mmCIF file of C-alpha atoms in Angstrom:
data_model
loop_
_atom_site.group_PDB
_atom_site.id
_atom_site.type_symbol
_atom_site.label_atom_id
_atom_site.label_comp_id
_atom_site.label_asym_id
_atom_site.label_seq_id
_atom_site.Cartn_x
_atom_site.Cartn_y
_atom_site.Cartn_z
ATOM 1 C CA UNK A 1 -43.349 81.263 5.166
ATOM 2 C CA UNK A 2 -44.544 78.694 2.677
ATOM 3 C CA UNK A 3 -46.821 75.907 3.395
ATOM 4 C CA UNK A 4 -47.912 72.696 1.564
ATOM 5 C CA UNK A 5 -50.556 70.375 2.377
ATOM 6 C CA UNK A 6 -51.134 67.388 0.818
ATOM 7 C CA UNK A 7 -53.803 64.966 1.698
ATOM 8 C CA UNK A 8 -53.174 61.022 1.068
ATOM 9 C CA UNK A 9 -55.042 57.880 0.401
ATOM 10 C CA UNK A 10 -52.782 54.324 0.258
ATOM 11 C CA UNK A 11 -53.987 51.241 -0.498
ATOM 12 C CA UNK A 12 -54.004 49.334 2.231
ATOM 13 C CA UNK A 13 -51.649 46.650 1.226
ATOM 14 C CA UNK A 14 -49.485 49.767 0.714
ATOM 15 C CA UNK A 15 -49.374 51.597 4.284
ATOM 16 C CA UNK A 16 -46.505 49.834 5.588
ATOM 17 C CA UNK A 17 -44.336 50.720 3.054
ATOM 18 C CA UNK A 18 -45.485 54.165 2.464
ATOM 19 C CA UNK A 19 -45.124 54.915 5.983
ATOM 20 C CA UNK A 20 -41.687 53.674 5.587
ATOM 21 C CA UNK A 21 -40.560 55.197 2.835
ATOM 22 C CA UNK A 22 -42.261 58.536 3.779
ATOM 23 C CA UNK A 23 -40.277 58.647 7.183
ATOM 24 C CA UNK A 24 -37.040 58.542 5.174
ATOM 25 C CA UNK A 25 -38.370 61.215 3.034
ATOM 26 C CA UNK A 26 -38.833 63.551 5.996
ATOM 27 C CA UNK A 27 -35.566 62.696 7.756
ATOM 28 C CA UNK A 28 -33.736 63.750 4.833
ATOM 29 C CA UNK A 29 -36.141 66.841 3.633
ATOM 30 C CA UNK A 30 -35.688 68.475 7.630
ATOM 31 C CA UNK A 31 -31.853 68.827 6.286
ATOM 32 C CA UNK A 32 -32.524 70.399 3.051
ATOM 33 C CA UNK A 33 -32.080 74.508 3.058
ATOM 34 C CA UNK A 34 -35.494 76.557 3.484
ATOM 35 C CA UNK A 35 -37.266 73.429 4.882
ATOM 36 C CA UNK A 36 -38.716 74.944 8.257
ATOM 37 C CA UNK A 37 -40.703 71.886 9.055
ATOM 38 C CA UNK A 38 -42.180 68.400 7.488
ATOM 39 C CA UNK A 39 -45.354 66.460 9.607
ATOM 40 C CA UNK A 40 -46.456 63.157 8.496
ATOM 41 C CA UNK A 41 -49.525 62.490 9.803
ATOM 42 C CA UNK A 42 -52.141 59.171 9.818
ATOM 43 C CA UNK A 43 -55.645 59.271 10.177
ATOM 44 C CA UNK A 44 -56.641 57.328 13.314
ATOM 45 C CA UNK A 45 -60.098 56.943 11.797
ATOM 46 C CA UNK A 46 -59.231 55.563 8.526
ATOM 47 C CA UNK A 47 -55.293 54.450 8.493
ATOM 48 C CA UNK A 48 -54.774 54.854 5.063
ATOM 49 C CA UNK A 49 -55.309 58.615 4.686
ATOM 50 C CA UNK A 50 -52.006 60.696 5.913
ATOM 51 C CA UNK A 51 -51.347 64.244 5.916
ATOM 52 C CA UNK A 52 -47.803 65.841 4.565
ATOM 53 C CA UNK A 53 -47.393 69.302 5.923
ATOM 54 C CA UNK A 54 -44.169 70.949 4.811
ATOM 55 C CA UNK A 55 -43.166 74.879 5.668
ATOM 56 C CA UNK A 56 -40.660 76.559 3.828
ATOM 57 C CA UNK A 57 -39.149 79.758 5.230
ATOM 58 C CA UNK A 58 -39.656 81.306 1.457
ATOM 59 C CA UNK A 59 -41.274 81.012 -1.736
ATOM 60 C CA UNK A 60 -38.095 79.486 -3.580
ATOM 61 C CA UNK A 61 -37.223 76.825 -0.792
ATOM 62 C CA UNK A 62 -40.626 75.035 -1.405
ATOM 63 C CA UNK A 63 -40.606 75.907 -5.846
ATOM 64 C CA UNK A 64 -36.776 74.362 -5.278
ATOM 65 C CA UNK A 65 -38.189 71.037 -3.465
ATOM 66 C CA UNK A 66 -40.808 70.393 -5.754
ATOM 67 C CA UNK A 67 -38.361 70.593 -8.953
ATOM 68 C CA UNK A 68 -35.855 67.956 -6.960
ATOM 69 C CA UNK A 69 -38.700 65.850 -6.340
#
């Protein structure tokens, strides 16, 4: 298993829409081969600072994502 973490900081005028458009990002990556999982998760003490954690189930499913994206 593969995982990335990436840590987040969004304007604040932004946070709507990033929220938004990373929901749709994660509804679509949970469908894509080798995706095991994909959390999206906002600070409660500071709500523009999110978390993205995505498993792979291999090496190549998580190299493959990051070349689509």
């Amino acid at each position: 298993m593969h995982i990335l973490v990436v840590n987040i900081q969004i304007k604040p005028e932004c946070v709507d829409a990033f929220i938004e458009a990373t929901r749709d990002n994660a509804r679509a990556s949970r469908n894509e081969p080798g995706v095991a999982r994909f959390d999206f998760i906002q600070s409660i003490e500071d709500p523009t600072r999110f978390m993205l954690v995505e498993a792979y189930r291999t090496d190549s499913g998580a190299t493959r994502q990051r070349v689509i994206a």
